[in-house]
Short mmCIF file of C-alpha atoms in Angstrom, two decimals:
data_model
loop_
_atom_site.label_atom_id
_atom_site.label_comp_id
_atom_site.label_asym_id
_atom_site.label_seq_id
_atom_site.Cartn_x
_atom_site.Cartn_y
_atom_site.Cartn_z
CA MET A 1 -59.77 -21.78 -253.56
CA ALA A 2 -61.48 -23.52 -250.63
CA GLU A 3 -61.44 -27.32 -250.78
CA LEU A 4 -64.99 -28.72 -250.56
CA VAL A 5 -64.93 -31.53 -247.99
CA PRO A 6 -68.11 -33.63 -247.67
CA VAL A 7 -68.60 -34.77 -244.06
CA GLU A 8 -71.16 -37.38 -243.04
CA ASP A 9 -70.15 -38.22 -239.48
CA PRO A 10 -71.43 -35.73 -236.90
CA ALA A 11 -68.57 -36.81 -234.60
CA ASP A 12 -65.92 -35.84 -237.17
CA PRO A 13 -63.24 -33.95 -235.20
CA ARG A 14 -62.80 -31.45 -238.02
CA LEU A 15 -66.18 -29.98 -237.06
CA ALA A 16 -64.98 -29.12 -233.53
CA ASP A 17 -65.27 -25.35 -234.10
CA TYR A 18 -69.02 -25.70 -234.71
CA ARG A 19 -70.10 -27.76 -231.73
CA ASP A 20 -72.93 -26.89 -229.35
CA LEU A 21 -73.37 -23.29 -230.46
CA ARG A 22 -76.17 -22.70 -227.96
CA ASP A 23 -74.01 -23.54 -224.96
CA VAL A 24 -72.80 -20.03 -224.11
CA GLU A 25 -70.33 -21.03 -221.37
CA LEU A 26 -68.74 -23.82 -223.39
CA ARG A 27 -68.45 -21.58 -226.43
CA LYS A 28 -66.82 -18.75 -224.47
CA HIS A 29 -64.03 -21.07 -223.33
CA LEU A 30 -63.60 -22.80 -226.68
CA GLU A 31 -63.47 -19.55 -228.65
CA ALA A 32 -61.07 -17.82 -226.27
CA GLU A 33 -58.71 -20.81 -226.17
CA HIS A 34 -58.57 -21.19 -229.92
CA GLY A 35 -58.75 -17.49 -230.79
CA LEU A 36 -61.71 -18.03 -233.07
CA PHE A 37 -65.20 -16.70 -233.58
CA LEU A 38 -68.18 -17.78 -235.68
CA ALA A 39 -70.05 -15.90 -238.36
CA GLU A 40 -73.52 -17.01 -239.50
CA GLY A 41 -75.38 -16.26 -242.70
CA GLU A 42 -74.10 -15.39 -246.17
CA LYS A 43 -73.98 -11.63 -245.66
CA VAL A 44 -72.22 -11.73 -242.30
CA VAL A 45 -69.72 -14.40 -243.40
CA ARG A 46 -68.81 -12.31 -246.43
CA ARG A 47 -68.36 -9.16 -244.34
CA ALA A 48 -66.13 -10.97 -241.84
CA VAL A 49 -63.83 -12.22 -244.60
CA GLU A 50 -63.83 -8.86 -246.39
CA ALA A 51 -62.91 -7.17 -243.12
CA GLY A 52 -59.71 -9.25 -243.15
CA HIS A 53 -60.50 -12.06 -240.72
CA ALA A 54 -58.77 -15.24 -241.90
CA PRO A 55 -61.21 -18.16 -242.19
CA ARG A 56 -60.28 -21.37 -240.37
CA SER A 57 -63.08 -23.25 -242.16
CA PHE A 58 -66.64 -23.02 -243.44
CA LEU A 59 -69.59 -25.32 -242.79
CA MET A 60 -72.69 -25.35 -244.93
CA ALA A 61 -75.35 -27.36 -246.74
CA PRO A 62 -74.88 -27.69 -250.53
CA ARG A 63 -77.56 -25.13 -251.35
CA TRP A 64 -75.55 -22.32 -249.75
CA LEU A 65 -72.37 -22.95 -251.76
CA GLU A 66 -73.38 -20.89 -254.74
CA GLY A 67 -74.16 -17.72 -252.79
CA LEU A 68 -70.72 -17.76 -251.16
CA ALA A 69 -68.80 -18.97 -254.24
CA ASP A 70 -66.86 -15.69 -254.54
CA VAL A 71 -65.76 -15.87 -250.91
CA LEU A 72 -64.77 -19.54 -251.17
CA ASP A 73 -62.80 -18.76 -254.32
CA ARG A 74 -60.46 -16.49 -252.43
CA THR A 75 -59.47 -18.73 -249.53
CA ASP A 76 -57.56 -21.93 -248.83
CA ALA A 77 -59.62 -22.84 -245.77
CA PRO A 78 -61.66 -26.05 -246.09
CA CYS A 79 -65.41 -25.89 -246.59
CA PHE A 80 -67.21 -28.76 -244.87
CA VAL A 81 -70.28 -29.66 -246.87
CA VAL A 82 -72.95 -31.30 -244.75
CA SER A 83 -76.64 -32.08 -244.77
CA GLU A 84 -78.92 -29.70 -242.88
CA ASP A 85 -79.66 -32.51 -240.43
CA LEU A 86 -75.99 -33.01 -239.69
CA ALA A 87 -75.48 -29.25 -239.26
CA GLU A 88 -78.28 -29.28 -236.71
CA GLN A 89 -76.81 -32.28 -234.86
CA VAL A 90 -73.40 -30.62 -234.57
CA THR A 91 -74.46 -27.07 -233.75
CA GLY A 92 -77.47 -27.95 -231.62
CA PHE A 93 -79.97 -25.84 -233.54
CA HIS A 94 -81.55 -25.42 -236.95
CA VAL A 95 -79.15 -23.24 -238.94
CA HIS A 96 -81.74 -21.40 -240.96
CA ARG A 97 -79.38 -18.86 -242.39
CA GLY A 98 -77.38 -21.73 -243.84
CA ALA A 99 -73.72 -20.84 -243.94
CA LEU A 100 -71.35 -20.82 -240.99
CA ALA A 101 -67.70 -19.83 -240.89
CA SER A 102 -65.08 -20.13 -238.19
CA LEU A 103 -62.63 -17.23 -238.37
CA GLU A 104 -59.45 -16.10 -236.63
CA ARG A 105 -59.66 -13.31 -234.11
CA ARG A 106 -57.01 -10.64 -234.44
CA PRO A 107 -55.05 -8.89 -231.70
CA LEU A 108 -57.08 -5.95 -230.41
CA PRO A 109 -55.82 -2.54 -231.52
CA SER A 110 -54.48 -0.05 -228.99
CA LEU A 111 -56.73 2.63 -227.55
CA ASP A 112 -54.83 5.33 -229.42
CA ASP A 113 -55.19 3.51 -232.72
CA VAL A 114 -58.94 3.17 -232.23
CA LEU A 115 -59.33 6.83 -231.26
CA ALA A 116 -57.18 8.23 -234.07
CA GLY A 117 -59.41 10.46 -236.20
CA ALA A 118 -62.57 9.50 -234.30
CA ARG A 119 -65.04 12.27 -233.50
CA SER A 120 -67.75 10.22 -231.79
CA VAL A 121 -67.13 7.03 -229.83
CA LEU A 122 -69.34 4.74 -227.74
CA VAL A 123 -68.04 3.46 -224.42
CA LEU A 124 -69.84 0.41 -222.98
CA GLU A 125 -69.39 -0.43 -219.34
CA ASP A 126 -70.91 -3.80 -218.39
CA VAL A 127 -73.40 -4.54 -221.13
CA VAL A 128 -73.67 -8.30 -220.64
CA ASP A 129 -76.28 -9.34 -223.21
CA HIS A 130 -74.80 -10.27 -226.59
CA THR A 131 -77.95 -9.14 -228.40
CA ASN A 132 -77.63 -5.68 -226.88
CA VAL A 133 -73.92 -5.44 -227.73
CA GLY A 134 -74.67 -6.38 -231.33
CA ALA A 135 -77.60 -3.95 -231.56
CA ILE A 136 -75.45 -1.13 -230.14
CA PHE A 137 -72.71 -1.72 -232.73
CA ARG A 138 -75.31 -1.75 -235.51
CA SER A 139 -76.95 1.49 -234.35
CA GLY A 140 -73.61 3.19 -233.74
CA ALA A 141 -72.39 2.36 -237.23
CA ALA A 142 -75.67 3.41 -238.86
CA LEU A 143 -75.95 6.66 -236.94
CA GLY A 144 -72.48 8.06 -237.47
CA PHE A 145 -70.30 6.84 -234.60
CA ASP A 146 -66.67 6.03 -235.38
CA ALA A 147 -65.51 3.53 -232.75
CA VAL A 148 -66.48 1.50 -229.68
CA LEU A 149 -64.60 0.97 -226.41
CA LEU A 150 -65.49 -1.84 -224.02
CA ALA A 151 -64.96 -2.05 -220.27
CA PRO A 152 -63.20 -5.22 -219.09
CA ARG A 153 -66.47 -7.01 -218.26
CA CYS A 154 -68.56 -5.99 -221.27
CA ALA A 155 -69.79 -8.93 -223.40
CA ASP A 156 -67.77 -10.04 -226.43
CA PRO A 157 -68.78 -8.37 -229.74
CA LEU A 158 -67.43 -11.37 -231.66
CA TYR A 159 -69.72 -13.84 -229.92
CA ARG A 160 -71.94 -15.41 -232.63
CA ARG A 161 -75.16 -13.82 -231.45
CA ALA A 162 -73.61 -10.33 -231.24
CA VAL A 163 -72.05 -10.68 -234.70
CA LYS A 164 -75.40 -11.74 -236.14
CA VAL A 165 -77.47 -8.97 -234.53
CA ALA A 166 -74.86 -6.38 -235.53
CA MET A 167 -75.20 -7.49 -239.18
CA GLY A 168 -71.44 -7.19 -239.55
CA ALA A 169 -71.10 -3.77 -237.88
CA VAL A 170 -68.62 -5.37 -235.43
CA PHE A 171 -66.27 -5.58 -238.44
CA ALA A 172 -67.00 -2.08 -239.73
CA LEU A 173 -66.48 -0.13 -236.50
CA PRO A 174 -63.00 -0.15 -234.93
CA TRP A 175 -63.19 -1.32 -231.32
CA THR A 176 -60.99 -2.40 -228.46
CA ARG A 177 -61.19 -3.33 -224.80
CA LEU A 178 -60.13 -0.96 -222.00
CA ASP A 179 -57.62 -2.49 -219.58
CA ASP A 180 -58.17 0.01 -216.81
CA TRP A 181 -61.77 0.18 -215.65
CA TYR A 182 -61.24 2.68 -212.83
CA ASP A 183 -59.62 5.48 -214.81
CA ALA A 184 -61.13 4.72 -218.20
CA LEU A 185 -63.14 7.93 -218.50
CA PRO A 186 -60.44 10.32 -217.20
CA ALA A 187 -58.09 8.69 -219.73
CA LEU A 188 -60.50 9.67 -222.49
CA SER A 189 -60.85 13.22 -221.14
CA GLU A 190 -57.04 13.53 -221.20
CA ARG A 191 -57.14 12.58 -224.87
CA GLY A 192 -59.49 15.45 -225.66
CA PHE A 193 -62.85 13.67 -225.46
CA THR A 194 -65.82 14.99 -223.51
CA THR A 195 -67.29 11.98 -221.71
CA VAL A 196 -71.10 12.06 -221.49
CA ALA A 197 -72.63 9.37 -219.28
CA LEU A 198 -76.19 8.24 -219.99
CA THR A 199 -77.82 7.83 -216.58
CA LEU A 200 -81.03 8.39 -214.63
CA ALA A 201 -79.08 10.39 -211.99
CA ALA A 202 -80.86 13.43 -210.56
CA ASP A 203 -78.36 15.92 -211.97
CA ALA A 204 -78.51 14.57 -215.53
CA VAL A 205 -79.45 17.03 -218.26
CA PRO A 206 -81.32 16.19 -221.50
CA VAL A 207 -78.90 14.46 -223.88
CA GLU A 208 -79.48 17.11 -226.55
CA ASP A 209 -78.11 19.76 -224.18
CA ALA A 210 -75.30 17.56 -222.89
CA VAL A 211 -73.79 17.00 -226.33
CA ALA A 212 -74.30 20.54 -227.66
CA GLY A 213 -71.02 22.16 -228.58
CA VAL A 214 -68.98 19.01 -227.93
CA ASP A 215 -66.22 18.38 -230.44
CA ARG A 216 -64.84 14.93 -229.64
CA LEU A 217 -67.55 12.96 -227.86
CA ALA A 218 -67.42 9.75 -225.82
CA LEU A 219 -70.97 8.58 -225.12
CA VAL A 220 -70.91 6.27 -222.08
CA LEU A 221 -73.48 3.48 -221.53
CA GLY A 222 -74.04 1.19 -218.58
CA SER A 223 -75.32 -2.32 -218.01
CA GLU A 224 -78.87 -3.58 -218.61
CA GLY A 225 -79.66 -4.10 -214.95
CA HIS A 226 -78.36 -1.30 -212.79
CA GLY A 227 -76.93 1.12 -215.35
CA LEU A 228 -73.53 2.76 -214.94
CA SER A 229 -71.32 2.20 -211.89
CA GLU A 230 -71.04 5.04 -209.41
CA ARG A 231 -67.39 5.47 -210.38
CA TRP A 232 -68.16 5.95 -214.06
CA GLN A 233 -71.08 8.27 -213.37
CA GLN A 234 -68.88 10.41 -211.15
CA SER A 235 -65.79 10.39 -213.36
CA ALA A 236 -67.68 11.38 -216.53
CA ASP A 237 -67.50 15.02 -217.61
CA ARG A 238 -71.28 15.26 -218.02
CA ARG A 239 -74.37 13.25 -217.09
CA ALA A 240 -77.23 13.04 -219.59
CA VAL A 241 -80.71 11.54 -219.73
CA ILE A 242 -83.17 10.81 -222.51
CA PRO A 243 -86.35 12.58 -221.39
CA MET A 244 -89.09 10.02 -220.83
CA ALA A 245 -92.84 9.90 -220.25
CA ALA A 246 -93.99 10.05 -216.63
CA GLY A 247 -94.12 6.71 -214.84
CA ILE A 248 -91.78 4.84 -217.20
CA ASP A 249 -88.60 3.50 -215.60
CA SER A 250 -86.27 3.44 -218.53
CA LEU A 251 -85.57 2.49 -222.09
CA ASN A 252 -83.80 -0.71 -223.05
CA VAL A 253 -80.06 0.06 -223.39
CA ALA A 254 -80.08 -0.64 -227.14
CA ALA A 255 -83.04 1.71 -227.70
CA ALA A 256 -81.44 4.38 -225.52
CA THR A 257 -78.21 4.04 -227.49
CA ALA A 258 -79.99 4.46 -230.81
CA VAL A 259 -81.70 7.65 -229.62
CA ALA A 260 -78.53 9.06 -228.05
CA CYS A 261 -76.45 8.30 -231.15
CA TYR A 262 -79.03 9.96 -233.37
CA VAL A 263 -79.06 13.08 -231.20
CA ALA A 264 -75.28 13.15 -230.78
CA ALA A 265 -74.55 12.74 -234.47
CA ARG A 266 -76.58 15.90 -235.11
CA ARG A 267 -74.86 18.01 -232.44
CA THR A 268 -73.49 21.38 -233.33
CA SER A 269 -69.81 21.56 -232.58
CA SER A 270 -68.34 24.70 -231.08
CA SER A 271 -64.85 24.15 -232.44
CA MET B 1 -106.83 -13.87 -200.92
CA ALA B 2 -105.11 -16.41 -203.15
CA GLU B 3 -105.10 -19.96 -201.83
CA LEU B 4 -101.54 -21.32 -201.60
CA VAL B 5 -101.55 -24.80 -203.16
CA PRO B 6 -98.35 -26.85 -202.81
CA VAL B 7 -97.83 -29.06 -205.89
CA GLU B 8 -95.23 -31.83 -206.05
CA ASP B 9 -96.21 -33.73 -209.17
CA PRO B 10 -94.97 -32.14 -212.42
CA ALA B 11 -97.80 -33.91 -214.27
CA ASP B 12 -100.47 -32.24 -212.11
CA PRO B 13 -103.16 -31.07 -214.58
CA ARG B 14 -103.65 -27.83 -212.67
CA LEU B 15 -100.27 -26.70 -214.04
CA ALA B 16 -101.44 -26.98 -217.67
CA ASP B 17 -101.21 -23.21 -218.30
CA TYR B 18 -97.46 -23.31 -217.59
CA ARG B 19 -96.34 -26.19 -219.80
CA ASP B 20 -93.50 -26.04 -222.34
CA LEU B 21 -93.12 -22.28 -222.39
CA ARG B 22 -90.30 -22.45 -224.95
CA ASP B 23 -92.45 -24.20 -227.54
CA VAL B 24 -93.70 -21.16 -229.45
CA GLU B 25 -96.14 -23.00 -231.73
CA LEU B 26 -97.70 -25.04 -228.95
CA ARG B 27 -98.04 -21.98 -226.76
CA LYS B 28 -99.70 -19.90 -229.50
CA HIS B 29 -102.45 -22.52 -229.85
CA LEU B 30 -102.87 -23.11 -226.15
CA GLU B 31 -103.05 -19.42 -225.28
CA ALA B 32 -105.46 -18.55 -228.08
CA GLU B 33 -107.78 -21.47 -227.26
CA HIS B 34 -107.94 -20.66 -223.58
CA GLY B 35 -107.80 -16.87 -223.90
CA LEU B 36 -104.86 -16.63 -221.56
CA PHE B 37 -101.38 -15.15 -221.49
CA LEU B 38 -98.40 -15.49 -219.16
CA ALA B 39 -96.56 -12.85 -217.19
CA GLU B 40 -93.10 -13.50 -215.76
CA GLY B 41 -91.28 -11.76 -212.94
CA GLU B 42 -92.57 -9.89 -209.92
CA LYS B 43 -92.73 -6.48 -211.57
CA VAL B 44 -94.47 -7.63 -214.74
CA VAL B 45 -96.95 -9.87 -212.86
CA ARG B 46 -97.87 -6.94 -210.63
CA ARG B 47 -98.36 -4.62 -213.61
CA ALA B 48 -100.56 -7.14 -215.42
CA VAL B 49 -102.85 -7.49 -212.41
CA GLU B 50 -102.92 -3.75 -211.75
CA ALA B 51 -103.85 -3.17 -215.40
CA GLY B 52 -107.01 -5.17 -214.72
CA HIS B 53 -106.20 -8.60 -216.16
CA ALA B 54 -107.89 -11.28 -214.03
CA PRO B 55 -105.38 -13.91 -212.85
CA ARG B 56 -106.29 -17.56 -213.58
CA SER B 57 -103.47 -18.75 -211.29
CA PHE B 58 -99.93 -18.10 -210.14
CA LEU B 59 -96.96 -20.46 -210.04
CA MET B 60 -93.86 -19.75 -207.98
CA ALA B 61 -91.20 -21.09 -205.65
CA PRO B 62 -91.68 -20.23 -201.94
CA ARG B 63 -89.01 -17.51 -201.94
CA TRP B 64 -91.06 -15.35 -204.35
CA LEU B 65 -94.24 -15.36 -202.26
CA GLU B 66 -93.27 -12.46 -200.06
CA GLY B 67 -92.53 -10.03 -202.89
CA LEU B 68 -95.95 -10.64 -204.40
CA ALA B 69 -97.88 -10.84 -201.11
CA ASP B 70 -99.86 -7.66 -201.87
CA VAL B 71 -100.93 -8.99 -205.27
CA LEU B 72 -101.87 -12.41 -203.87
CA ASP B 73 -103.88 -10.70 -201.11
CA ARG B 74 -106.21 -9.15 -203.63
CA THR B 75 -107.17 -12.20 -205.70
CA ASP B 76 -109.03 -15.50 -205.37
CA ALA B 77 -106.96 -17.29 -208.00
CA PRO B 78 -104.88 -20.22 -206.69
CA CYS B 79 -101.12 -19.83 -206.27
CA PHE B 80 -99.30 -23.10 -207.01
CA VAL B 81 -96.23 -23.28 -204.80
CA VAL B 82 -93.55 -25.48 -206.31
CA SER B 83 -89.83 -26.19 -206.04
CA GLU B 84 -87.57 -24.47 -208.58
CA ASP B 85 -86.79 -27.89 -210.03
CA LEU B 86 -90.44 -28.63 -210.59
CA ALA B 87 -91.00 -25.20 -212.17
CA GLU B 88 -88.18 -26.00 -214.58
CA GLN B 89 -89.62 -29.43 -215.41
CA VAL B 90 -93.03 -27.99 -216.20
CA THR B 91 -92.01 -24.85 -218.10
CA GLY B 92 -88.96 -26.29 -219.83
CA PHE B 93 -86.53 -23.64 -218.65
CA HIS B 94 -84.97 -22.19 -215.53
CA VAL B 95 -87.41 -19.54 -214.30
CA HIS B 96 -84.82 -17.12 -212.97
CA ARG B 97 -87.22 -14.28 -212.40
CA GLY B 98 -89.20 -16.59 -210.15
CA ALA B 99 -92.87 -15.78 -210.32
CA LEU B 100 -95.22 -16.70 -213.15
CA ALA B 101 -98.88 -15.82 -213.55
CA SER B 102 -101.48 -16.99 -216.04
CA LEU B 103 -103.97 -14.21 -216.78
CA GLU B 104 -107.15 -13.72 -218.79
CA ARG B 105 -106.94 -11.87 -222.04
CA ARG B 106 -109.65 -9.27 -222.57
CA PRO B 107 -111.63 -8.48 -225.71
CA LEU B 108 -109.63 -6.09 -227.87
CA PRO B 109 -110.96 -2.52 -227.87
CA SER B 110 -112.32 -0.98 -231.06
CA LEU B 111 -110.10 1.15 -233.26
CA ASP B 112 -112.07 4.25 -232.33
CA ASP B 113 -111.69 3.57 -228.62
CA VAL B 114 -107.94 3.16 -228.97
CA LEU B 115 -107.61 6.33 -231.03
CA ALA B 116 -109.80 8.51 -228.80
CA GLY B 117 -107.64 11.33 -227.49
CA ALA B 118 -104.43 9.88 -228.99
CA ARG B 119 -102.03 12.32 -230.61
CA SER B 120 -99.26 9.89 -231.61
CA VAL B 121 -99.80 6.23 -232.46
CA LEU B 122 -97.54 3.45 -233.73
CA VAL B 123 -98.79 1.16 -236.49
CA LEU B 124 -96.93 -2.13 -236.90
CA GLU B 125 -97.35 -4.09 -240.10
CA ASP B 126 -95.77 -7.56 -239.96
CA VAL B 127 -93.27 -7.34 -237.10
CA VAL B 128 -92.91 -11.06 -236.39
CA ASP B 129 -90.31 -11.19 -233.64
CA HIS B 130 -91.79 -11.05 -230.14
CA THR B 131 -88.69 -9.35 -228.76
CA ASN B 132 -89.06 -6.55 -231.29
CA VAL B 133 -92.77 -6.12 -230.56
CA GLY B 134 -92.01 -5.88 -226.85
CA ALA B 135 -89.14 -3.43 -227.39
CA ILE B 136 -91.33 -1.25 -229.62
CA PHE B 137 -94.07 -1.04 -226.97
CA ARG B 138 -91.48 -0.16 -224.33
CA SER B 139 -89.89 2.59 -226.44
CA GLY B 140 -93.26 3.94 -227.56
CA ALA B 141 -94.50 4.23 -223.97
CA ALA B 142 -91.25 5.81 -222.76
CA LEU B 143 -91.01 8.30 -225.61
CA GLY B 144 -94.51 9.72 -225.52
CA PHE B 145 -96.66 7.62 -227.86
CA ASP B 146 -100.28 7.02 -226.87
CA ALA B 147 -101.38 3.80 -228.60
CA VAL B 148 -100.34 0.93 -230.87
CA LEU B 149 -102.20 -0.63 -233.81
CA LEU B 150 -101.25 -4.03 -235.21
CA ALA B 151 -101.75 -5.42 -238.70
CA PRO B 152 -103.45 -8.84 -238.84
CA ARG B 153 -100.12 -10.72 -239.07
CA CYS B 154 -98.08 -8.78 -236.52
CA ALA B 155 -96.81 -10.87 -233.58
CA ASP B 156 -98.84 -11.02 -230.36
CA PRO B 157 -97.87 -8.38 -227.73
CA LEU B 158 -99.18 -10.67 -224.98
CA TYR B 159 -96.84 -13.51 -225.86
CA ARG B 160 -94.63 -14.11 -222.80
CA ARG B 161 -91.41 -12.91 -224.41
CA ALA B 162 -93.01 -9.69 -225.69
CA VAL B 163 -94.61 -8.96 -222.30
CA LYS B 164 -91.23 -9.46 -220.61
CA VAL B 165 -89.20 -7.29 -222.99
CA ALA B 166 -91.87 -4.57 -222.85
CA MET B 167 -91.52 -4.47 -219.05
CA GLY B 168 -95.27 -4.16 -218.80
CA ALA B 169 -95.69 -1.43 -221.44
CA VAL B 170 -98.12 -3.76 -223.26
CA PHE B 171 -100.47 -3.07 -220.34
CA ALA B 172 -99.81 0.68 -220.22
CA LEU B 173 -100.37 1.51 -223.88
CA PRO B 174 -103.84 0.95 -225.37
CA TRP B 175 -103.61 -1.29 -228.45
CA THR B 176 -105.75 -3.27 -230.82
CA ARG B 177 -105.54 -5.29 -234.01
CA LEU B 178 -106.62 -3.94 -237.40
CA ASP B 179 -109.08 -6.19 -239.23
CA ASP B 180 -108.57 -4.69 -242.65
CA TRP B 181 -104.96 -4.82 -243.80
CA TYR B 182 -105.51 -3.34 -247.25
CA ASP B 183 -107.20 -0.10 -246.24
CA ALA B 184 -105.69 0.29 -242.79
CA LEU B 185 -103.75 3.47 -243.53
CA PRO B 186 -106.49 5.28 -245.50
CA ALA B 187 -108.82 4.47 -242.58
CA LEU B 188 -106.43 6.32 -240.27
CA SER B 189 -106.15 9.26 -242.65
CA GLU B 190 -109.95 9.49 -242.68
CA ARG B 191 -109.88 9.74 -238.91
CA GLY B 192 -107.59 12.76 -239.07
CA PHE B 193 -104.18 11.09 -238.70
CA THR B 194 -101.24 11.78 -240.96
CA THR B 195 -99.69 8.38 -241.72
CA VAL B 196 -95.89 8.49 -241.96
CA ALA B 197 -94.29 5.26 -243.22
CA LEU B 198 -90.71 4.48 -242.20
CA THR B 199 -89.04 3.05 -245.30
CA LEU B 200 -85.85 3.05 -247.34
CA ALA B 201 -87.83 4.09 -250.46
CA ALA B 202 -86.10 6.56 -252.76
CA ASP B 203 -88.66 9.33 -252.20
CA ALA B 204 -88.51 9.16 -248.39
CA VAL B 205 -87.63 12.38 -246.58
CA PRO B 206 -85.76 12.62 -243.25
CA VAL B 207 -88.15 11.67 -240.46
CA GLU B 208 -87.64 15.03 -238.75
CA ASP B 209 -89.05 16.79 -241.82
CA ALA B 210 -91.81 14.22 -242.37
CA VAL B 211 -93.33 14.75 -238.91
CA ALA B 212 -92.90 18.53 -238.75
CA GLY B 213 -96.23 20.29 -238.41
CA VAL B 214 -98.19 17.05 -238.03
CA ASP B 215 -100.95 17.18 -235.44
CA ARG B 216 -102.25 13.62 -235.12
CA LEU B 217 -99.49 11.26 -236.20
CA ALA B 218 -99.55 7.56 -237.13
CA LEU B 219 -95.96 6.30 -237.44
CA VAL B 220 -95.97 3.17 -239.59
CA LEU B 221 -93.34 0.40 -239.25
CA GLY B 222 -92.71 -2.71 -241.32
CA SER B 223 -91.36 -6.19 -240.77
CA GLU B 224 -87.80 -7.13 -239.81
CA GLY B 225 -86.97 -8.74 -243.12
CA HIS B 226 -88.32 -6.78 -246.04
CA GLY B 227 -89.81 -3.70 -244.37
CA LEU B 228 -93.24 -2.37 -245.28
CA SER B 229 -95.41 -3.89 -248.00
CA GLU B 230 -95.72 -1.99 -251.25
CA ARG B 231 -99.39 -1.35 -250.46
CA TRP B 232 -98.65 0.28 -247.11
CA GLN B 233 -95.78 2.33 -248.50
CA GLN B 234 -98.00 3.62 -251.28
CA SER B 235 -101.11 4.24 -249.16
CA ALA B 236 -99.26 6.21 -246.46
CA ASP B 237 -99.52 9.99 -246.57
CA ARG B 238 -95.75 10.43 -246.26
CA ARG B 239 -92.61 8.28 -246.52
CA ALA B 240 -89.78 8.94 -244.07
CA VAL B 241 -86.26 7.63 -243.47
CA ILE B 242 -83.81 7.88 -240.60
CA PRO B 243 -80.68 9.30 -242.23
CA MET B 244 -77.87 6.74 -241.98
CA ALA B 245 -74.14 6.57 -242.51
CA ALA B 246 -72.96 5.59 -245.99
CA GLY B 247 -72.75 1.86 -246.65
CA ILE B 248 -75.09 0.79 -243.84
CA ASP B 249 -78.26 -1.02 -244.94
CA SER B 250 -80.57 -0.26 -242.11
CA LEU B 251 -81.26 -0.09 -238.43
CA ASN B 252 -82.95 -2.85 -236.48
CA VAL B 253 -86.70 -2.12 -236.40
CA ALA B 254 -86.67 -1.60 -232.61
CA ALA B 255 -83.78 0.87 -232.82
CA ALA B 256 -85.43 2.68 -235.73
CA THR B 257 -88.66 2.91 -233.76
CA ALA B 258 -86.91 4.39 -230.74
CA VAL B 259 -85.26 7.08 -232.86
CA ALA B 260 -88.43 7.86 -234.79
CA CYS B 261 -90.52 8.06 -231.60
CA TYR B 262 -87.99 10.40 -230.02
CA VAL B 263 -88.02 12.67 -233.06
CA ALA B 264 -91.79 12.51 -233.48
CA ALA B 265 -92.54 13.27 -229.84
CA ARG B 266 -90.59 16.52 -230.24
CA ARG B 267 -92.32 17.65 -233.42
CA THR B 268 -93.79 21.09 -233.62
CA SER B 269 -97.47 20.95 -234.40
CA SER B 270 -98.98 23.44 -236.81
CA SER B 271 -102.48 23.27 -235.37
#
């Protein structure tokens, strides 16, 4: 059972994991160095623990203790009990969802482990916005995708904001990071996946046609700004577009992903 | 042609429209009282002006002047030319897209004007997050919807963050606010629209089936937290759901909207 530890000094070194949560650059370094990530809100904290991430500690105001009692019962990590003012001083913002937890990252699984048994996977090239990464995980999980692969420069799904937006889907969907950017898509084709790149390229076909008859599908998405790299567009098996109204440039990547996942999950498979 | 006015004092009262842009509550009051809204970034500023909104003024660093020269040529509003540091002091954040404009709101059109000729409209109940409102306008415009109606408590589409996320779609799609929350959906049914509420209610049918054969469609969306009110669920002609994987609670409202718009835009119409 978690030990409840009242803390009244905002400078207490035991709160180090929770400092300055709005400072993205500082947090990236701190979390990578210590192999930790933060979960926020009762539901997300519970899902992180249930997914097998070991808690390093919890931090919350007294009124949130009851809702997480079952989670606290099953761990030996300390729970720092603080006033809402102190939580705000330490984290740098008003923690309106109440509970925070600092949890251990785990070694990323191998590509083959993530792909084992998967029929539909998402492949994200350089999606750099944590909100979009979280939204993509959430839509993928809801709409029948089995796994997510990330290019080397894609934003971290375990960053607090991504975890929160994903509502825990970053724990539900297996994911890993691709080491080799250049040959990432051919490597998936070799493993029996048809890679379908979402792009505005002139030779792209409607996504409904591109996924028709595909058995194992890898749906490939590019960055918010300039979309997919030339290399990934060219090395994908197929190029697909979501048909849009005249005069509109594009959909947001998270909206495009939701539509493409919905369409892809309903594809007829030829095999 | 806009007069270029160099400003070096961050307290200059002529910059009042641009103060404290991150203070949501302050901005809501200021913008409502003065009937103004802000556009941010060259593309969005241009679209706001081209959509017919009269500029009150512009504020930008010298390096952004050239990109907006054509817009500045066609207006008499002053353009305050400031250093990037001063822009940051006044607005409260680093204006990385460079150009800002303060523009006049216009009287909202009547419901009948907005609905004239529309085949597919979105109806938002209490969507409170400006990012979601912006994303919904963007997806609606891209995926073939003709207009947007907002319940009395839905967030403002002309709030800076919504305008930015919508990439100008708040200017492209006609929209207005509904005065009467209680009878909003029956009023649409009377005008010949079939109202289809997106909900997780037990009697909801897959959205593809709910929109099949519908001529004039009003797709109805609820708030981020608890979805649609009981009244709106009950007063809608049909209740629809986006089928989801087992164990997943729901999609984000912006993702759900994108999927539903995509499906609805492809419906076969019986008439």
